[in-house]
Amino acid sequence: MSKSTYDHTKVEKKWQVEWQKTGIYKTPAGSNKKKNYILDMFPYPSGSTMHVGHLEGYVGTDILSRYYRMKGQAVLHPMGWDAFGLPAENYAIKTGIHPNISTHENIKNFKRQLEISGMSYDWDHEIDTSSPEFYKWTQRLFILLFKKGLAYKKKSPVNWCPKDETVLANEQVIDGHCERCDTSVIQKNLDQWFFKITSYADRLISGLEKIDWPPEVKVQQTNWIGRSEGMNINLGDIEVFTTRPDTLEGATFVAIAADHPSLEKKYEFNSDDKDKEGEFTGRYVINPLTGRKMPVWVVNYVDMNYGTGAIMGVPYLDDRDREFAEKYHLDIIKIQTNDSLWGKIEKEGWGRKAINYHLRDWLISRQRYWGCPIPMVYCKDHGWQPVNESDLPVLLPMDVDFLPHGESPIARSKTFQKNAICPECGKAARREVDTMDTYVDSSWYFIRFVDPKNKNEFASQEKIKQWLPVDNYVGGGHVVQHLLFARFFWKVLFDEGLIDKSLGDEPFLKLRAPGWILGSDSRKMSKRWGNVVTPDDIIPKFGADTLRVYEMFMGPFDVMKPWSMTGVEGANRFLGKVWRLFIQEPKNEIDQTVIVKLHQTIKKVTEDVEHFRYNTAIAALMELINLMREKGADRESLLILAKLLAPFAPHLAEEVWVEVLGQEFSVHTSSWPTFDPELVREDEVVVVLTVNGKPRSLLLVGAAQAQNQAEMITLAKKDDKIASWLTNKKVVNTIFVPGKLINFVID
Ligand code: ANZ
């Protein structure tokens, strides 16, 4: 290959093969190095391809992993597949292609796309949540929760399409209609499994204080949990929950939910109705403070699942109560709020302090096929029983007609119920035919990653202690559900002693979310808008290094950024310049300004990478490279530059390291450069010395000193090069630009 051209296709392929072959990204076994677990939110391998928006986070963690390996840390950087889920099942319903086949086709494509992007994953740690080796442990953990009283079954309403006879996920209900057949969706009460996440509500709030997460994510989690402190006030046979006991004086009516247990008849309100609706029950209760007779109304704006399902109406101060009171002509009385009422209500025995949470228990049953079977059997004598551990996994049957038929698809399997027995009495029992929400899989996958092939445990204690908790977690979205569910799981395992106490009860110490990448139409990049750019659109033409550098240079990691092909071309031109710099003969003498800039760049890139400031790290590299192109660079400096480039443009860096600079493979196992603190003192500046306007020399001085005219001119005259230019010449004028330049005008 001619040295002046850089064939990215050949070079990138060559090193990808070599990296695989030599296993340089393998996770170190036991080691006394500092550990660093760097994790991506693993993808759902959908039929549409991976696009550059997905890749943004993966490039970010790849840079971080490469950097910390070079820093001498032991890095675990795994990847896998959130492989169960509804889209594959819907695709199967449409096309007849089994989810097991389509999902694994998609996985192949996703993996190929990650590989051609130059990712340094350790594929020995790959996991697939739809494999029995993985879901055996998902089932085992379900049983653990059941035995702890944290999994229970109760009736709960689901979205139901009467025509398709199937349960619909919320996303499949469009304006109250089935997305497939447009039939009006109804609510149907089905027996469903729940996880008791509400028992952890307080710890899920307080734990947020201990972790380095984006503040907005913490706020969203806190709001989702929605802790409210208030009082339950007793009004005879009705108890109301209020966060404002100080307003008791203004309570003029009581409003209760349509399904409140004190009601003898059933009330129905049109659930579509956004307006406040109500009906008088004919009953009254007494306000203990004022003695007022308060009418009891059944209303559509009080929810039975929150608080006590009953409220005191304070129309003078509460907007909803006011709207209702105005509509139904109920009394509105003006009051002063009274903080001291809190004490009085307790003293008089009218009520007691109460705490409520908006968080609900987590409904995990799905009347769906492509998910992890719930490992429970129903015995008519012993009720719900967990399957014997020696009988796990309960295999997801492959002989299932997944078309909707009004029940969970697994119920139609001919093989699934075979040999199902009650573990208590050994008599025939009936297996649960529902599957688990896929969020259950992603609640613990990061634990399995540390020991993915373990046949005896979900992960060994030794590996758990070696790698967990996750040090750096990167991914977008999922700010509430996934992150809350995973924290819940971790806390359960922690309490069980399955997570060593020394590891703490939070699983993700640091979280960062990449900003959305917008398509050329300024909308969020998504298959839905047809504005998707994939790695396959970019890599063949420009190479993976260009894609990586461009994605990280677009702007700050965590903000929204528009995609631009001009930007891609710019990144490509930059890498072209880098290549040409390396293939020039290195300079023999050392240029002090280059050295200073080099050390400043080492410092800047080091600090920036550790703080996910990849864009400014690349900008610093660009400045350095421009200076080196102008001044020339010595071999030592070029070696350091190759190392600095390695995390960002791993193929190009390897090529120059091995093929141009003749170093031993691999730049990625070399050590990260350190800077000389003397050279990066920020108060140091370079002053250009010119003679008749032509640059002849440079001075490196303190920033303050560079402002001092007399001192600087004396120093400049002592500079060897300048001295020789001025010998036997008459200086007719001296121009001084503070902090920047001195020009000697001579005859
Ligand atoms: C009297 C009052 C006066 C209230 C006032 C508010 C303002 P959060 O913060 O969400 O907990 N409430 C209680 N239970 C309810 C239910 N099941 N469905 C609908 N609304 C309910 O809010 C609690 C407040 O929402 C309670 O305090 C109650 O109205 C209402 F100036 O009581 B309040």
mmCIF file of C-alpha atoms in Angstrom, residues 302-438:
data_model
loop_
_atom_site.group_PDB
_atom_site.id
_atom_site.type_symbol
_atom_site.label_atom_id
_atom_site.label_comp_id
_atom_site.label_asym_id
_atom_site.label_seq_id
_atom_site.Cartn_x
_atom_site.Cartn_y
_atom_site.Cartn_z
ATOM 1 C CA VAL A 302 -60.617 10.286 43.493
ATOM 2 C CA ASP A 303 -58.623 7.115 42.930
ATOM 3 C CA MET A 304 -59.299 4.105 45.168
ATOM 4 C CA ASN A 305 -55.695 2.952 44.756
ATOM 5 C CA TYR A 306 -54.268 6.021 46.407
ATOM 6 C CA GLY A 307 -54.385 6.972 50.070
ATOM 7 C CA THR A 308 -57.711 5.902 51.518
ATOM 8 C CA GLY A 309 -59.714 6.449 48.320
ATOM 9 C CA ALA A 310 -61.515 9.324 50.047
ATOM 10 C CA ILE A 311 -60.767 13.027 50.456
ATOM 11 C CA MET A 312 -62.055 16.041 52.279
ATOM 12 C CA GLY A 313 -63.113 18.686 49.752
ATOM 13 C CA VAL A 314 -61.578 22.099 50.470
ATOM 14 C CA PRO A 315 -62.914 24.143 47.532
ATOM 15 C CA TYR A 316 -61.542 27.441 48.786
ATOM 16 C CA LEU A 317 -57.947 26.211 48.403
ATOM 17 C CA ASP A 318 -57.910 23.175 46.131
ATOM 18 C CA ASP A 319 -58.489 23.728 42.399
ATOM 19 C CA ARG A 320 -60.064 20.368 41.711
ATOM 20 C CA ASP A 321 -62.409 20.676 44.681
ATOM 21 C CA ARG A 322 -63.301 24.207 43.623
ATOM 22 C CA GLU A 323 -64.182 23.117 40.090
ATOM 23 C CA PHE A 324 -66.346 20.331 41.516
ATOM 24 C CA ALA A 325 -68.023 22.532 44.130
ATOM 25 C CA GLU A 326 -68.847 25.176 41.550
ATOM 26 C CA LYS A 327 -70.354 22.616 39.204
ATOM 27 C CA TYR A 328 -72.561 21.027 41.897
ATOM 28 C CA HIS A 329 -73.223 24.183 43.970
ATOM 29 C CA LEU A 330 -71.474 22.991 47.122
ATOM 30 C CA ASP A 331 -70.391 25.432 49.833
ATOM 31 C CA ILE A 332 -67.118 27.284 49.432
ATOM 32 C CA ILE A 333 -65.953 28.962 52.630
ATOM 33 C CA LYS A 334 -63.085 31.346 53.042
ATOM 34 C CA ILE A 335 -60.551 30.313 55.694
ATOM 35 C CA GLN A 336 -57.098 31.042 57.076
ATOM 36 C CA THR A 337 -54.906 27.946 57.105
ATOM 37 C CA ASN A 338 -53.758 26.917 60.532
ATOM 38 C CA ASP A 339 -50.460 25.062 61.002
ATOM 39 C CA SER A 340 -51.057 24.317 64.645
ATOM 40 C CA LEU A 341 -53.983 22.097 63.599
ATOM 41 C CA TRP A 342 -51.621 19.223 62.992
ATOM 42 C CA GLY A 343 -50.939 18.821 66.677
ATOM 43 C CA LYS A 344 -54.563 19.366 67.626
ATOM 44 C CA ILE A 345 -55.918 16.709 65.212
ATOM 45 C CA GLU A 346 -53.643 14.087 66.787
ATOM 46 C CA LYS A 347 -54.349 15.213 70.331
ATOM 47 C CA GLU A 348 -58.086 15.134 69.832
ATOM 48 C CA GLY A 349 -57.788 11.679 68.245
ATOM 49 C CA TRP A 350 -59.409 12.816 64.949
ATOM 50 C CA GLY A 351 -56.566 11.488 62.866
ATOM 51 C CA ARG A 352 -52.969 10.290 62.663
ATOM 52 C CA LYS A 353 -49.913 10.929 60.512
ATOM 53 C CA ALA A 354 -49.829 8.932 57.274
ATOM 54 C CA ILE A 355 -47.426 8.493 54.378
ATOM 55 C CA ASN A 356 -48.518 7.556 50.873
ATOM 56 C CA TYR A 357 -46.617 6.744 47.720
ATOM 57 C CA HIS A 358 -47.677 7.136 44.140
ATOM 58 C CA LEU A 359 -45.482 4.171 43.301
ATOM 59 C CA ARG A 360 -47.555 1.015 42.714
ATOM 60 C CA ASP A 361 -46.451 -2.588 42.997
ATOM 61 C CA TRP A 362 -44.892 -3.777 39.769
ATOM 62 C CA LEU A 363 -47.250 -5.814 37.597
ATOM 63 C CA ILE A 364 -45.007 -8.365 35.936
ATOM 64 C CA SER A 365 -47.364 -10.913 34.291
ATOM 65 C CA ARG A 366 -47.794 -10.731 30.551
ATOM 66 C CA GLN A 367 -50.375 -12.791 28.683
ATOM 67 C CA ARG A 368 -47.783 -13.098 25.956
ATOM 68 C CA TYR A 369 -45.578 -15.710 24.376
ATOM 69 C CA TRP A 370 -42.066 -14.323 23.835
ATOM 70 C CA GLY A 371 -40.921 -13.930 27.433
ATOM 71 C CA CYS A 372 -39.592 -15.834 30.410
ATOM 72 C CA PRO A 373 -42.138 -18.382 31.751
ATOM 73 C CA ILE A 374 -43.196 -17.716 35.336
ATOM 74 C CA PRO A 375 -41.961 -20.776 37.285
ATOM 75 C CA MET A 376 -45.113 -21.430 39.315
ATOM 76 C CA VAL A 377 -47.666 -24.238 39.393
ATOM 77 C CA TYR A 378 -51.183 -24.207 40.748
ATOM 78 C CA CYS A 379 -52.276 -27.143 42.856
ATOM 79 C CA LYS A 380 -55.907 -27.359 43.827
ATOM 80 C CA ASP A 381 -54.922 -28.387 47.343
ATOM 81 C CA HIS A 382 -51.829 -26.252 47.867
ATOM 82 C CA GLY A 383 -52.480 -23.170 45.771
ATOM 83 C CA TRP A 384 -49.608 -21.460 43.974
ATOM 84 C CA GLN A 385 -46.294 -23.245 44.464
ATOM 85 C CA PRO A 386 -42.859 -22.543 43.017
ATOM 86 C CA VAL A 387 -41.459 -25.173 40.686
ATOM 87 C CA ASN A 388 -38.740 -27.291 42.312
ATOM 88 C CA GLU A 389 -35.365 -25.685 41.772
ATOM 89 C CA SER A 390 -34.009 -28.900 40.291
ATOM 90 C CA ASP A 391 -36.702 -28.653 37.602
ATOM 91 C CA LEU A 392 -35.589 -25.237 36.396
ATOM 92 C CA PRO A 393 -35.595 -23.831 33.836
ATOM 93 C CA VAL A 394 -39.246 -24.104 32.927
ATOM 94 C CA LEU A 395 -38.604 -24.084 29.194
ATOM 95 C CA LEU A 396 -40.496 -21.760 26.935
ATOM 96 C CA PRO A 397 -42.207 -24.189 24.542
ATOM 97 C CA MET A 398 -41.348 -23.725 20.887
ATOM 98 C CA ASP A 399 -44.508 -25.416 19.566
ATOM 99 C CA VAL A 400 -46.737 -22.461 20.233
ATOM 100 C CA ASP A 401 -49.345 -20.913 18.004
ATOM 101 C CA PHE A 402 -48.718 -17.296 18.875
ATOM 102 C CA LEU A 403 -51.787 -15.902 17.132
ATOM 103 C CA PRO A 404 -54.116 -14.285 19.689
ATOM 104 C CA HIS A 405 -56.857 -16.640 20.922
ATOM 105 C CA GLY A 406 -58.094 -15.039 24.104
ATOM 106 C CA GLU A 407 -55.593 -16.586 26.466
ATOM 107 C CA SER A 408 -51.865 -16.663 27.000
ATOM 108 C CA PRO A 409 -50.400 -18.315 23.897
ATOM 109 C CA ILE A 410 -48.454 -20.866 25.968
ATOM 110 C CA ALA A 411 -51.762 -22.313 27.171
ATOM 111 C CA ARG A 412 -52.117 -23.845 23.699
ATOM 112 C CA SER A 413 -48.805 -25.684 23.784
ATOM 113 C CA LYS A 414 -49.224 -29.475 23.710
ATOM 114 C CA THR A 415 -46.055 -30.071 25.711
ATOM 115 C CA PHE A 416 -45.944 -27.317 28.279
ATOM 116 C CA GLN A 417 -48.222 -28.870 30.915
ATOM 117 C CA LYS A 418 -46.601 -32.298 30.725
ATOM 118 C CA ASN A 419 -45.133 -33.532 34.005
ATOM 119 C CA ALA A 420 -46.273 -30.483 35.939
ATOM 120 C CA ILE A 421 -46.601 -31.554 39.557
ATOM 121 C CA CYS A 422 -47.177 -29.869 42.859
ATOM 122 C CA PRO A 423 -43.889 -29.847 44.768
ATOM 123 C CA GLU A 424 -45.859 -30.226 48.029
ATOM 124 C CA CYS A 425 -47.947 -33.329 47.261
ATOM 125 C CA GLY A 426 -46.546 -34.590 43.955
ATOM 126 C CA LYS A 427 -49.985 -34.596 42.356
ATOM 127 C CA ALA A 428 -50.609 -33.157 38.910
ATOM 128 C CA ALA A 429 -50.679 -29.373 38.912
ATOM 129 C CA ARG A 430 -51.206 -26.661 36.329
ATOM 130 C CA ARG A 431 -48.355 -24.463 35.204
ATOM 131 C CA GLU A 432 -48.648 -20.709 35.054
ATOM 132 C CA VAL A 433 -49.013 -19.806 31.372
ATOM 133 C CA ASP A 434 -48.145 -16.122 31.667
ATOM 134 C CA THR A 435 -44.655 -14.847 31.002
ATOM 135 C CA MET A 436 -42.679 -12.124 32.741
ATOM 136 C CA ASP A 437 -42.369 -8.492 31.773
ATOM 137 C CA THR A 438 -39.026 -8.119 29.962
#
